[in-house]
Short mmCIF file of the C-alpha atoms (twelve columns), coordinates in Angstrom:
data_MODEL
# 
_entry.id   MODEL 
# 
loop_
_atom_site.group_PDB 
_atom_site.id 
_atom_site.type_symbol 
_atom_site.label_atom_id 
_atom_site.label_alt_id 
_atom_site.label_comp_id 
_atom_site.label_asym_id 
_atom_site.label_seq_id 
_atom_site.Cartn_x 
_atom_site.Cartn_y 
_atom_site.Cartn_z 
_atom_site.pdbx_PDB_model_num 
ATOM 1   C CA . MET A 1   0.000   0.000   0.000  1 
ATOM 2   C CA . LYS A 2   1.196   3.527   -0.772 1 
ATOM 3   C CA . ARG A 3   2.299   5.928   1.910  1 
ATOM 4   C CA . ARG A 4   -0.286  8.521   0.866  1 
ATOM 5   C CA . GLN A 5   -3.101  6.092   1.681  1 
ATOM 6   C CA . PHE A 6   -2.062  6.053   5.320  1 
ATOM 7   C CA . LEU A 7   -1.649  9.828   5.528  1 
ATOM 8   C CA . ALA A 8   -4.898  10.736  3.799  1 
ATOM 9   C CA . GLY A 9   -6.623  11.520  7.083  1 
ATOM 10  C CA . ALA A 10  -3.693  13.159  8.823  1 
ATOM 11  C CA . ALA A 11  -3.846  16.507  7.028  1 
ATOM 12  C CA . VAL A 12  -7.512  17.236  7.636  1 
ATOM 13  C CA . GLY A 13  -6.767  19.476  10.620 1 
ATOM 14  C CA . ALA A 14  -8.608  20.340  13.771 1 
ATOM 15  C CA . GLY A 15  -11.175 22.366  11.860 1 
ATOM 16  C CA . ALA A 16  -13.193 19.191  11.401 1 
ATOM 17  C CA . ALA A 17  -14.596 19.796  14.847 1 
ATOM 18  C CA . ALA A 18  -16.610 22.670  13.446 1 
ATOM 19  C CA . THR A 19  -18.130 20.879  10.448 1 
ATOM 20  C CA . GLY A 20  -21.470 20.113  12.035 1 
ATOM 21  C CA . LEU A 21  -20.779 16.638  13.398 1 
ATOM 22  C CA . ALA A 22  -23.708 15.517  15.475 1 
ATOM 23  C CA . ALA A 23  -23.230 15.319  19.218 1 
ATOM 24  C CA . PRO A 24  -22.936 11.832  20.756 1 
ATOM 25  C CA . ALA A 25  -26.381 10.486  21.541 1 
ATOM 26  C CA . ILE A 26  -28.368 7.670   23.055 1 
ATOM 27  C CA . ALA A 27  -30.840 6.478   20.411 1 
ATOM 28  C CA . GLN A 28  -33.205 3.581   20.987 1 
ATOM 29  C CA . GLY A 29  -31.076 2.357   23.881 1 
ATOM 30  C CA . VAL A 30  -27.809 2.552   21.886 1 
ATOM 31  C CA . ILE A 31  -24.999 4.619   23.437 1 
ATOM 32  C CA . GLU A 32  -23.026 6.377   20.710 1 
ATOM 33  C CA . TRP A 33  -19.546 7.591   21.592 1 
ATOM 34  C CA . ARG A 34  -16.560 9.085   19.806 1 
ATOM 35  C CA . MET A 35  -12.983 7.857   19.954 1 
ATOM 36  C CA . VAL A 36  -10.118 10.074  18.760 1 
ATOM 37  C CA . HIS A 37  -6.650  8.671   18.221 1 
ATOM 38  C CA . SER A 38  -3.172  9.946   17.427 1 
ATOM 39  C CA . TRP A 39  -2.433  7.760   14.414 1 
ATOM 40  C CA . PRO A 40  -2.729  8.360   10.675 1 
ATOM 41  C CA . LYS A 41  -5.858  6.807   9.208  1 
ATOM 42  C CA . ASN A 42  -5.483  3.114   8.281  1 
ATOM 43  C CA . LEU A 43  -2.019  2.832   9.844  1 
ATOM 44  C CA . PRO A 44  -1.246  -0.824  10.721 1 
ATOM 45  C CA . GLY A 45  -0.727  -1.759  14.346 1 
ATOM 46  C CA . VAL A 46  -1.753  1.225   16.449 1 
ATOM 47  C CA . GLY A 47  -4.278  2.638   13.982 1 
ATOM 48  C CA . ALA A 48  -5.829  -0.720  13.161 1 
ATOM 49  C CA . GLY A 49  -5.790  -1.504  16.879 1 
ATOM 50  C CA . ALA A 50  -7.970  1.517   17.649 1 
ATOM 51  C CA . GLU A 51  -10.485 0.437   15.005 1 
ATOM 52  C CA . ARG A 52  -10.546 -3.156  16.283 1 
ATOM 53  C CA . LEU A 53  -11.035 -1.948  19.834 1 
ATOM 54  C CA . ALA A 54  -14.088 0.098   18.857 1 
ATOM 55  C CA . LYS A 55  -15.585 -2.876  17.009 1 
ATOM 56  C CA . ARG A 56  -14.792 -5.210  19.908 1 
ATOM 57  C CA . ILE A 57  -16.657 -2.975  22.362 1 
ATOM 58  C CA . GLU A 58  -19.672 -2.853  20.049 1 
ATOM 59  C CA . THR A 59  -19.691 -6.648  19.632 1 
ATOM 60  C CA . MET A 60  -19.139 -7.425  23.307 1 
ATOM 61  C CA . SER A 61  -21.934 -5.023  24.274 1 
ATOM 62  C CA . GLY A 62  -24.351 -6.710  21.897 1 
ATOM 63  C CA . GLY A 63  -24.671 -3.475  19.977 1 
ATOM 64  C CA . ARG A 64  -25.588 -1.397  23.027 1 
ATOM 65  C CA . MET A 65  -22.510 0.776   22.426 1 
ATOM 66  C CA . ARG A 66  -21.290 2.168   19.125 1 
ATOM 67  C CA . ILE A 67  -17.934 3.884   18.884 1 
ATOM 68  C CA . ARG A 68  -17.198 6.238   15.980 1 
ATOM 69  C CA . VAL A 69  -13.451 6.444   15.408 1 
ATOM 70  C CA . PHE A 70  -11.621 9.590   14.295 1 
ATOM 71  C CA . ALA A 71  -8.010  9.368   13.125 1 
ATOM 72  C CA . ALA A 72  -5.384  12.041  13.760 1 
ATOM 73  C CA . GLY A 73  -6.587  15.402  12.486 1 
ATOM 74  C CA . GLU A 74  -10.127 14.303  11.671 1 
ATOM 75  C CA . LEU A 75  -11.641 15.791  14.824 1 
ATOM 76  C CA . VAL A 76  -8.699  17.035  16.886 1 
ATOM 77  C CA . PRO A 77  -4.930  17.323  16.261 1 
ATOM 78  C CA . ALA A 78  -2.913  14.140  16.745 1 
ATOM 79  C CA . LEU A 79  -1.356  15.174  20.045 1 
ATOM 80  C CA . LYS A 80  -4.514  16.632  21.605 1 
ATOM 81  C CA . CYS A 81  -6.427  13.431  22.354 1 
ATOM 82  C CA . MET A 82  -6.201  13.802  26.117 1 
ATOM 83  C CA . ASP A 83  -7.543  17.367  25.971 1 
ATOM 84  C CA . ALA A 84  -10.424 16.151  23.804 1 
ATOM 85  C CA . VAL A 85  -11.362 13.473  26.351 1 
ATOM 86  C CA . MET A 86  -11.029 15.890  29.251 1 
ATOM 87  C CA . ASP A 87  -13.264 18.563  27.708 1 
ATOM 88  C CA . GLY A 88  -15.834 16.135  26.305 1 
ATOM 89  C CA . THR A 89  -15.098 16.650  22.607 1 
ATOM 90  C CA . ALA A 90  -14.728 12.865  22.563 1 
ATOM 91  C CA . GLU A 91  -15.574 10.270  25.175 1 
ATOM 92  C CA . MET A 92  -12.519 8.136   24.343 1 
ATOM 93  C CA . GLY A 93  -8.937  8.683   23.245 1 
ATOM 94  C CA . HIS A 94  -6.362  6.177   21.977 1 
ATOM 95  C CA . ASP A 95  -2.724  7.275   22.108 1 
ATOM 96  C CA . ALA A 96  0.527   7.099   24.084 1 
ATOM 97  C CA . SER A 97  0.653   8.581   27.572 1 
ATOM 98  C CA . PHE A 98  4.088   10.162  27.061 1 
ATOM 99  C CA . TYR A 99  2.502   12.666  24.668 1 
ATOM 100 C CA . HIS A 100 1.126   14.348  27.785 1 
ATOM 101 C CA . VAL A 101 4.234   14.941  29.893 1 
ATOM 102 C CA . GLY A 102 3.381   18.635  29.793 1 
ATOM 103 C CA . LYS A 103 0.561   17.829  32.203 1 
ATOM 104 C CA . HIS A 104 2.716   15.639  34.474 1 
ATOM 105 C CA . GLN A 105 6.149   14.141  33.941 1 
ATOM 106 C CA . ALA A 106 5.080   10.742  35.282 1 
ATOM 107 C CA . PHE A 107 2.933   10.112  32.205 1 
ATOM 108 C CA . ALA A 108 6.175   9.193   30.418 1 
ATOM 109 C CA . ILE A 109 6.862   6.327   32.819 1 
ATOM 110 C CA . PHE A 110 3.621   4.567   31.956 1 
ATOM 111 C CA . PHE A 111 4.474   4.342   28.258 1 
ATOM 112 C CA . ALA A 112 8.108   3.237   28.294 1 
ATOM 113 C CA . VAL A 113 11.382  3.773   30.149 1 
ATOM 114 C CA . PRO A 114 14.801  3.599   28.424 1 
ATOM 115 C CA . PHE A 115 16.525  0.374   29.480 1 
ATOM 116 C CA . GLY A 116 13.411  -0.292  31.561 1 
ATOM 117 C CA . MET A 117 10.854  -3.064  31.336 1 
ATOM 118 C CA . THR A 118 9.991   -5.229  28.362 1 
ATOM 119 C CA . ALA A 119 6.391   -5.404  27.163 1 
ATOM 120 C CA . ASP A 120 5.627   -8.465  29.286 1 
ATOM 121 C CA . GLU A 121 7.365   -7.049  32.354 1 
ATOM 122 C CA . GLN A 122 5.415   -3.815  32.032 1 
ATOM 123 C CA . SER A 123 2.136   -5.730  31.763 1 
ATOM 124 C CA . ALA A 124 3.052   -7.645  34.918 1 
ATOM 125 C CA . TRP A 125 3.649   -4.352  36.729 1 
ATOM 126 C CA . MET A 126 0.382   -2.831  35.538 1 
ATOM 127 C CA . LEU A 127 -1.818  -5.846  36.307 1 
ATOM 128 C CA . HIS A 128 -0.119  -7.469  39.299 1 
ATOM 129 C CA . GLY A 129 2.495   -5.044  40.601 1 
ATOM 130 C CA . GLY A 130 0.494   -1.951  41.519 1 
ATOM 131 C CA . GLY A 131 1.047   -0.003  38.305 1 
ATOM 132 C CA . GLN A 132 -2.625  0.386   37.382 1 
ATOM 133 C CA . ALA A 133 -3.541  1.785   40.809 1 
ATOM 134 C CA . LEU A 134 -0.803  4.412   40.551 1 
ATOM 135 C CA . TRP A 135 -1.849  5.253   37.004 1 
ATOM 136 C CA . ASP A 136 -5.465  5.631   38.161 1 
ATOM 137 C CA . GLU A 137 -4.331  8.060   40.822 1 
ATOM 138 C CA . LEU A 138 -2.641  10.288  38.234 1 
ATOM 139 C CA . ASN A 139 -5.412  10.123  35.649 1 
ATOM 140 C CA . ASP A 140 -8.000  10.977  38.277 1 
ATOM 141 C CA . ARG A 141 -6.482  14.452  38.552 1 
ATOM 142 C CA . PHE A 142 -7.513  15.073  34.949 1 
ATOM 143 C CA . GLY A 143 -10.968 13.539  35.016 1 
ATOM 144 C CA . ILE A 144 -10.126 10.439  32.989 1 
ATOM 145 C CA . VAL A 145 -9.723  6.710   33.459 1 
ATOM 146 C CA . ALA A 146 -7.264  4.786   31.304 1 
ATOM 147 C CA . PHE A 147 -6.510  1.170   30.481 1 
ATOM 148 C CA . PRO A 148 -3.686  -0.635  28.675 1 
ATOM 149 C CA . ALA A 149 -5.103  -0.996  25.162 1 
ATOM 150 C CA . GLY A 150 -2.138  -1.859  22.976 1 
ATOM 151 C CA . GLN A 151 1.516   -2.767  23.077 1 
ATOM 152 C CA . THR A 152 4.106   -2.050  20.390 1 
ATOM 153 C CA . SER A 153 6.526   -4.631  21.799 1 
ATOM 154 C CA . ALA A 154 10.259  -3.891  21.455 1 
ATOM 155 C CA . GLN A 155 10.751  -0.963  19.097 1 
ATOM 156 C CA . SER A 156 13.516  -0.014  16.679 1 
ATOM 157 C CA . PHE A 157 15.980  2.650   17.779 1 
ATOM 158 C CA . GLY A 158 15.268  4.716   14.683 1 
ATOM 159 C CA . TRP A 159 16.020  5.764   11.125 1 
ATOM 160 C CA . PHE A 160 19.251  7.530   10.257 1 
ATOM 161 C CA . LYS A 161 20.927  8.965   7.178  1 
ATOM 162 C CA . LYS A 162 24.409  8.094   8.431  1 
ATOM 163 C CA . GLU A 163 26.011  5.468   10.633 1 
ATOM 164 C CA . MET A 164 26.125  6.111   14.384 1 
ATOM 165 C CA . ASN A 165 29.382  4.492   15.462 1 
ATOM 166 C CA . THR A 166 30.377  6.596   18.465 1 
ATOM 167 C CA . ALA A 167 28.713  8.633   21.180 1 
ATOM 168 C CA . ALA A 168 30.105  11.750  19.524 1 
ATOM 169 C CA . ASP A 169 27.925  11.100  16.469 1 
ATOM 170 C CA . PHE A 170 24.889  12.197  18.491 1 
ATOM 171 C CA . ARG A 171 26.176  15.729  19.021 1 
ATOM 172 C CA . GLY A 172 24.017  18.182  17.124 1 
ATOM 173 C CA . LEU A 173 21.642  15.432  15.941 1 
ATOM 174 C CA . LYS A 174 18.018  16.542  15.520 1 
ATOM 175 C CA . MET A 175 15.885  13.483  16.182 1 
ATOM 176 C CA . ARG A 176 12.146  12.945  16.348 1 
ATOM 177 C CA . ILE A 177 11.843  11.088  19.631 1 
ATOM 178 C CA . PRO A 178 9.353   11.740  22.467 1 
ATOM 179 C CA . GLY A 179 9.232   10.929  26.165 1 
ATOM 180 C CA . LEU A 180 12.184  9.896   28.284 1 
ATOM 181 C CA . GLY A 181 13.978  8.712   25.146 1 
ATOM 182 C CA . GLY A 182 14.033  12.300  23.967 1 
ATOM 183 C CA . GLU A 183 15.674  13.355  27.222 1 
ATOM 184 C CA . VAL A 184 18.348  10.704  26.638 1 
ATOM 185 C CA . ILE A 185 19.148  12.129  23.197 1 
ATOM 186 C CA . LYS A 186 19.534  15.558  24.794 1 
ATOM 187 C CA . LYS A 187 22.005  14.092  27.279 1 
ATOM 188 C CA . MET A 188 23.943  12.713  24.300 1 
ATOM 189 C CA . GLY A 189 24.279  16.215  22.869 1 
ATOM 190 C CA . GLY A 190 21.410  16.094  20.395 1 
ATOM 191 C CA . SER A 191 17.994  17.692  20.340 1 
ATOM 192 C CA . ALA A 192 14.637  15.933  20.627 1 
ATOM 193 C CA . VAL A 193 11.692  16.922  18.446 1 
ATOM 194 C CA . LEU A 194 8.084   15.852  19.037 1 
ATOM 195 C CA . ILE A 195 5.945   15.727  15.903 1 
ATOM 196 C CA . PRO A 196 3.037   13.412  15.035 1 
ATOM 197 C CA . ALA A 197 3.639   10.263  12.997 1 
ATOM 198 C CA . GLY A 198 2.069   11.800  9.900  1 
ATOM 199 C CA . GLU A 199 4.649   14.613  9.852  1 
ATOM 200 C CA . ILE A 200 7.822   12.553  10.294 1 
ATOM 201 C CA . PHE A 201 8.376   11.803  6.595  1 
ATOM 202 C CA . ALA A 202 8.203   15.484  5.655  1 
ATOM 203 C CA . GLY A 203 10.582  16.340  8.497  1 
ATOM 204 C CA . LEU A 204 13.160  13.811  7.315  1 
ATOM 205 C CA . GLN A 205 12.736  14.852  3.700  1 
ATOM 206 C CA . SER A 206 13.129  18.577  4.388  1 
ATOM 207 C CA . GLY A 207 16.018  18.197  6.813  1 
ATOM 208 C CA . ALA A 208 14.028  19.636  9.715  1 
ATOM 209 C CA . ILE A 209 15.091  16.456  11.517 1 
ATOM 210 C CA . ASP A 210 18.129  14.253  10.878 1 
ATOM 211 C CA . ALA A 211 16.712  11.041  12.335 1 
ATOM 212 C CA . ALA A 212 13.467  9.654   13.671 1 
ATOM 213 C CA . GLU A 213 11.942  6.817   15.611 1 
ATOM 214 C CA . PHE A 214 8.278   5.893   15.608 1 
ATOM 215 C CA . ILE A 215 7.631   2.233   16.358 1 
ATOM 216 C CA . GLY A 216 9.189   -0.265  13.981 1 
ATOM 217 C CA . PRO A 217 9.208   -1.761  10.476 1 
ATOM 218 C CA . LEU A 218 5.475   -2.429  10.207 1 
ATOM 219 C CA . ASN A 219 4.624   1.257   10.585 1 
ATOM 220 C CA . ASP A 220 7.834   2.643   9.133  1 
ATOM 221 C CA . LEU A 221 7.237   0.985   5.756  1 
ATOM 222 C CA . ALA A 222 3.713   2.400   5.608  1 
ATOM 223 C CA . LEU A 223 4.946   5.870   6.514  1 
ATOM 224 C CA . GLY A 224 7.693   5.764   3.900  1 
ATOM 225 C CA . PHE A 225 10.750  6.460   6.047  1 
ATOM 226 C CA . HIS A 226 12.859  4.196   3.805  1 
ATOM 227 C CA . GLN A 227 12.447  6.695   0.984  1 
ATOM 228 C CA . VAL A 228 14.495  9.341   2.807  1 
ATOM 229 C CA . ALA A 229 16.742  7.269   5.131  1 
ATOM 230 C CA . LYS A 230 18.342  3.904   4.450  1 
ATOM 231 C CA . ILE A 231 19.695  2.918   7.874  1 
ATOM 232 C CA . CYS A 232 17.510  1.510   10.646 1 
ATOM 233 C CA . TYR A 233 19.185  0.867   14.001 1 
ATOM 234 C CA . GLY A 234 18.240  -1.481  16.819 1 
ATOM 235 C CA . PRO A 235 17.678  -2.250  19.589 1 
ATOM 236 C CA . GLY A 236 15.142  0.336   20.657 1 
ATOM 237 C CA . ILE A 237 16.567  0.969   24.105 1 
ATOM 238 C CA . GLN A 238 14.294  4.006   24.451 1 
ATOM 239 C CA . GLU A 239 11.105  1.931   24.269 1 
ATOM 240 C CA . PRO A 240 11.683  -1.760  25.076 1 
ATOM 241 C CA . GLY A 241 7.903   -2.063  25.310 1 
ATOM 242 C CA . GLY A 242 5.513   0.786   24.512 1 
ATOM 243 C CA . MET A 243 2.103   0.639   26.205 1 
ATOM 244 C CA . VAL A 244 -0.697  2.249   24.199 1 
ATOM 245 C CA . GLN A 245 -3.657  3.526   26.218 1 
ATOM 246 C CA . LEU A 246 -7.400  3.949   25.970 1 
ATOM 247 C CA . MET A 247 -8.517  7.064   27.843 1 
ATOM 248 C CA . VAL A 248 -12.164 7.506   28.815 1 
ATOM 249 C CA . ASN A 249 -13.856 10.584  30.216 1 
ATOM 250 C CA . LYS A 250 -14.341 9.596   33.855 1 
ATOM 251 C CA . ALA A 251 -17.800 11.118  34.326 1 
ATOM 252 C CA . LYS A 252 -19.075 9.424   31.165 1 
ATOM 253 C CA . PHE A 253 -17.476 6.133   32.185 1 
ATOM 254 C CA . GLN A 254 -18.979 6.171   35.664 1 
ATOM 255 C CA . ALA A 255 -22.419 6.911   34.213 1 
ATOM 256 C CA . LEU A 256 -22.360 3.628   32.298 1 
ATOM 257 C CA . PRO A 257 -23.911 0.445   33.707 1 
ATOM 258 C CA . ALA A 258 -21.375 -1.759  35.479 1 
ATOM 259 C CA . ASP A 259 -21.386 -4.390  32.741 1 
ATOM 260 C CA . LEU A 260 -20.501 -1.849  30.028 1 
ATOM 261 C CA . GLN A 261 -17.687 -0.496  32.184 1 
ATOM 262 C CA . GLU A 262 -16.313 -4.020  32.459 1 
ATOM 263 C CA . ILE A 263 -16.719 -4.568  28.715 1 
ATOM 264 C CA . ILE A 264 -14.597 -1.480  27.965 1 
ATOM 265 C CA . ARG A 265 -11.976 -2.654  30.444 1 
ATOM 266 C CA . ALA A 266 -11.907 -6.207  29.058 1 
ATOM 267 C CA . ALA A 267 -11.930 -5.069  25.435 1 
ATOM 268 C CA . SER A 268 -8.961  -2.804  26.152 1 
ATOM 269 C CA . HIS A 269 -6.941  -5.629  27.664 1 
ATOM 270 C CA . ALA A 270 -7.799  -7.850  24.703 1 
ATOM 271 C CA . GLY A 271 -6.666  -5.076  22.385 1 
ATOM 272 C CA . HIS A 272 -3.426  -4.784  24.321 1 
ATOM 273 C CA . GLU A 273 -2.492  -8.399  23.627 1 
ATOM 274 C CA . ASP A 274 -3.891  -8.349  20.091 1 
ATOM 275 C CA . MET A 275 -1.726  -5.407  19.085 1 
ATOM 276 C CA . LYS A 276 1.423   -6.838  20.657 1 
ATOM 277 C CA . VAL A 277 1.260   -10.109 18.794 1 
ATOM 278 C CA . GLU A 278 0.447   -8.324  15.528 1 
ATOM 279 C CA . TYR A 279 3.697   -6.403  15.840 1 
ATOM 280 C CA . ASP A 280 5.545   -9.552  16.893 1 
ATOM 281 C CA . ILE A 281 4.537   -11.565 13.842 1 
ATOM 282 C CA . ARG A 282 4.446   -8.871  11.155 1 
ATOM 283 C CA . SER A 283 7.548   -6.823  11.993 1 
ATOM 284 C CA . GLY A 284 9.990   -9.537  10.880 1 
ATOM 285 C CA . GLU A 285 8.349   -10.023 7.498  1 
ATOM 286 C CA . THR A 286 8.254   -6.250  6.972  1 
ATOM 287 C CA . MET A 287 11.965  -6.016  7.804  1 
ATOM 288 C CA . GLU A 288 12.650  -8.438  4.978  1 
ATOM 289 C CA . VAL A 289 10.603  -6.360  2.527  1 
ATOM 290 C CA . LEU A 290 12.500  -3.221  3.530  1 
ATOM 291 C CA . ARG A 291 15.850  -5.003  3.232  1 
ATOM 292 C CA . THR A 292 15.339  -6.837  -0.068 1 
ATOM 293 C CA . GLN A 293 13.047  -4.475  -1.953 1 
ATOM 294 C CA . HIS A 294 14.119  -1.070  -0.678 1 
ATOM 295 C CA . GLY A 295 17.788  -1.455  0.208  1 
ATOM 296 C CA . VAL A 296 17.423  -0.687  3.909  1 
ATOM 297 C CA . ARG A 297 20.355  -1.628  6.157  1 
ATOM 298 C CA . PHE A 298 19.364  -2.950  9.581  1 
ATOM 299 C CA . LEU A 299 22.284  -2.309  11.928 1 
ATOM 300 C CA . ARG A 300 22.816  -2.935  15.634 1 
ATOM 301 C CA . LEU A 301 24.118  -0.222  17.913 1 
ATOM 302 C CA . ASN A 302 27.603  -1.148  19.030 1 
ATOM 303 C CA . ASN A 303 28.564  -1.604  22.684 1 
ATOM 304 C CA . GLU A 304 30.240  1.809   22.947 1 
ATOM 305 C CA . VAL A 305 27.071  3.559   21.849 1 
ATOM 306 C CA . LEU A 306 24.827  1.313   23.961 1 
ATOM 307 C CA . THR A 307 26.933  2.014   27.054 1 
ATOM 308 C CA . ALA A 308 26.789  5.759   26.430 1 
ATOM 309 C CA . LEU A 309 23.018  5.574   25.949 1 
ATOM 310 C CA . GLY A 310 22.721  3.499   29.109 1 
ATOM 311 C CA . ASN A 311 24.652  6.059   31.148 1 
ATOM 312 C CA . ALA A 312 22.587  8.893   29.700 1 
ATOM 313 C CA . SER A 313 19.400  6.969   30.484 1 
ATOM 314 C CA . GLY A 314 20.530  6.499   34.059 1 
ATOM 315 C CA . GLU A 315 21.074  10.248  34.416 1 
ATOM 316 C CA . VAL A 316 17.634  11.023  32.988 1 
ATOM 317 C CA . VAL A 317 15.872  8.608   35.335 1 
ATOM 318 C CA . GLN A 318 17.844  9.783   38.374 1 
ATOM 319 C CA . GLU A 319 16.962  13.403  37.623 1 
ATOM 320 C CA . SER A 320 13.299  12.457  37.312 1 
ATOM 321 C CA . ILE A 321 13.497  10.805  40.728 1 
ATOM 322 C CA . ASP A 322 15.382  13.683  42.344 1 
ATOM 323 C CA . LYS A 323 13.251  16.477  40.885 1 
ATOM 324 C CA . GLY A 324 9.925   14.680  40.918 1 
ATOM 325 C CA . ASP A 325 7.118   15.264  43.369 1 
ATOM 326 C CA . ASP A 326 6.098   12.680  45.961 1 
ATOM 327 C CA . TYR A 327 3.800   10.945  43.502 1 
ATOM 328 C CA . THR A 328 6.561   10.597  40.879 1 
ATOM 329 C CA . LYS A 329 8.900   9.135   43.478 1 
ATOM 330 C CA . ARG A 330 6.249   6.563   44.464 1 
ATOM 331 C CA . VAL A 331 5.790   5.566   40.840 1 
ATOM 332 C CA . TRP A 332 9.520   5.053   40.391 1 
ATOM 333 C CA . ARG A 333 9.756   2.986   43.585 1 
ATOM 334 C CA . SER A 334 6.947   0.747   42.369 1 
ATOM 335 C CA . TYR A 335 8.414   0.544   38.867 1 
ATOM 336 C CA . PHE A 336 11.874  -0.526  40.011 1 
ATOM 337 C CA . ALA A 337 10.497  -3.005  42.522 1 
ATOM 338 C CA . ALA A 338 8.505   -4.681  39.742 1 
ATOM 339 C CA . ARG A 339 11.452  -4.522  37.334 1 
ATOM 340 C CA . GLU A 340 13.687  -6.299  39.814 1 
ATOM 341 C CA . ARG A 341 11.093  -8.998  40.481 1 
ATOM 342 C CA . THR A 342 10.457  -9.718  36.809 1 
ATOM 343 C CA . MET A 343 14.127  -9.562  35.803 1 
ATOM 344 C CA . ARG A 344 15.078  -12.172 38.369 1 
ATOM 345 C CA . PHE A 345 13.165  -14.948 36.622 1 
ATOM 346 C CA . LEU A 346 13.528  -13.551 33.099 1 
ATOM 347 C CA . ARG A 347 17.328  -13.774 33.329 1 
ATOM 348 C CA . PHE A 348 17.189  -17.303 34.661 1 
ATOM 349 C CA . ASN A 349 14.653  -18.627 32.208 1 
ATOM 350 C CA . GLU A 350 13.474  -16.617 29.176 1 
ATOM 351 C CA . GLN A 351 16.685  -14.719 28.439 1 
ATOM 352 C CA . ALA A 352 18.690  -17.912 28.898 1 
ATOM 353 C CA . PHE A 353 16.370  -19.725 26.502 1 
ATOM 354 C CA . LEU A 354 16.681  -17.025 23.831 1 
ATOM 355 C CA . ASN A 355 20.467  -17.247 24.143 1 
ATOM 356 C CA . ALA A 356 20.281  -21.038 23.869 1 
ATOM 357 C CA . ARG A 357 18.186  -20.797 20.726 1 
ATOM 358 C CA . THR A 358 21.031  -18.994 18.926 1 
ATOM 359 C CA . LEU A 359 23.429  -21.926 19.418 1 
ATOM 360 C CA . GLN A 360 24.317  -24.050 16.416 1 
ATOM 361 C CA . PHE A 361 22.482  -27.357 16.539 1 
ATOM 362 C CA . LYS A 362 20.330  -29.433 14.237 1 
ATOM 363 C CA . PHE A 363 16.730  -28.296 14.314 1 
ATOM 364 C CA . PRO A 364 14.175  -27.993 11.486 1 
ATOM 365 C CA . THR A 365 13.267  -24.501 10.310 1 
ATOM 366 C CA . GLN A 366 10.314  -25.490 8.177  1 
ATOM 367 C CA . ALA A 367 7.946   -28.387 7.556  1 
# 
C-alpha cells in the first residue's frame, strides 16, 4: 500500500470539529460515543488496533454501544487526544501517555522507560504489581480513566541517514523522539523533536530532523521512512515495550452500567495483547521487505554507543526521581520493585532460553 493512503486523514486538521458533526447520543437504547486517536488513518498496528477496539466494544456489548473512530486530524490534532477526552469533545482517546508529559512528567513512565521493562514485564507491573492503581491516581487528577489498550513490543531505535558508530555522532543530531527517550538524546548532545507520525516523513525529507523513531518496520514501511533514510538501528533501548492507552472521560465512564464499564476494560486488555502479537509476527516479514526491496540496512548499535546511551538513560531517570514530586517518586519505587522482580526470573529462564536458541544445533526450520 502507498504511503499517501495512510496519511490521507492526517492533514484534515482540527477544523473538522466545526463541520457540524452531530453530538454523541443515546438512540433507541444505543450509546453512541466518539474515539479520537493519534495515528494516521489506516495505519497498521496502532491505527488498526484503535479500530478493532471500537468494534470489539460494540460486539461485546451486543450493539448497546457504538464507537465512531476519528483518526489524527479528523476531529482534533494528533497530540490533543487527552484534551479532547477531558473537555468532552470525545468520550474516548487512543494514544501514548508520554505525549502528555506537559501535564505531568510521570505520564512518560507509563508508556516506556529507556533500558526499563519489556512489554511483558510492564504488563506484569500494571496488572499485578500496583502499576494500574498508581496510574489511576494520576489520571484521576484530569478527570479520565485509562486502560492498557495496545503494546508495540520492542521498538527499533530509529532511522538515520548516516552510521552512528560513536557517542560523539549524536552531538548536534536533531531526532524525532518523544518521552524519556528524547531526554536521553539531549544528554547525548542532540535535540529531541516531538511531531506526530504523519509529519515525520516530511521532516526527514526537508532536513528539519536528521533522524526519527516511531515504532518499527510495520509502521515505518507504511509511513515511507525508507524513501528518505536507508539505515535503521536497533535495539530500541528508548522503548523496550511501549504501552498504548485507551482514555475515557471519567464522568461518562462512571455513568455507564457496570457491565458496560467491564466490557470497555476487558476489550482494552484484549486489544493490548492483540496489538502486541500483531507487531511480533508482522515486523519480521516487513523487515525483509525493507531489506530486499528497498535497500534498507538494519544495523545494531555497538557496545560503545549502547553504554553511552545506558549512562545517559541512568542520568535522565535519576533526575526524574530527584526532581519529581512525591507521587513521581512513588511511581519510580513501584516501577523498580517490579522490574527487579520480573528480571530475576527472566534472566534465569526466558533470556537464557533465547540465548540457547542462537546456538548451532540441528533443528528444522520449516515443515
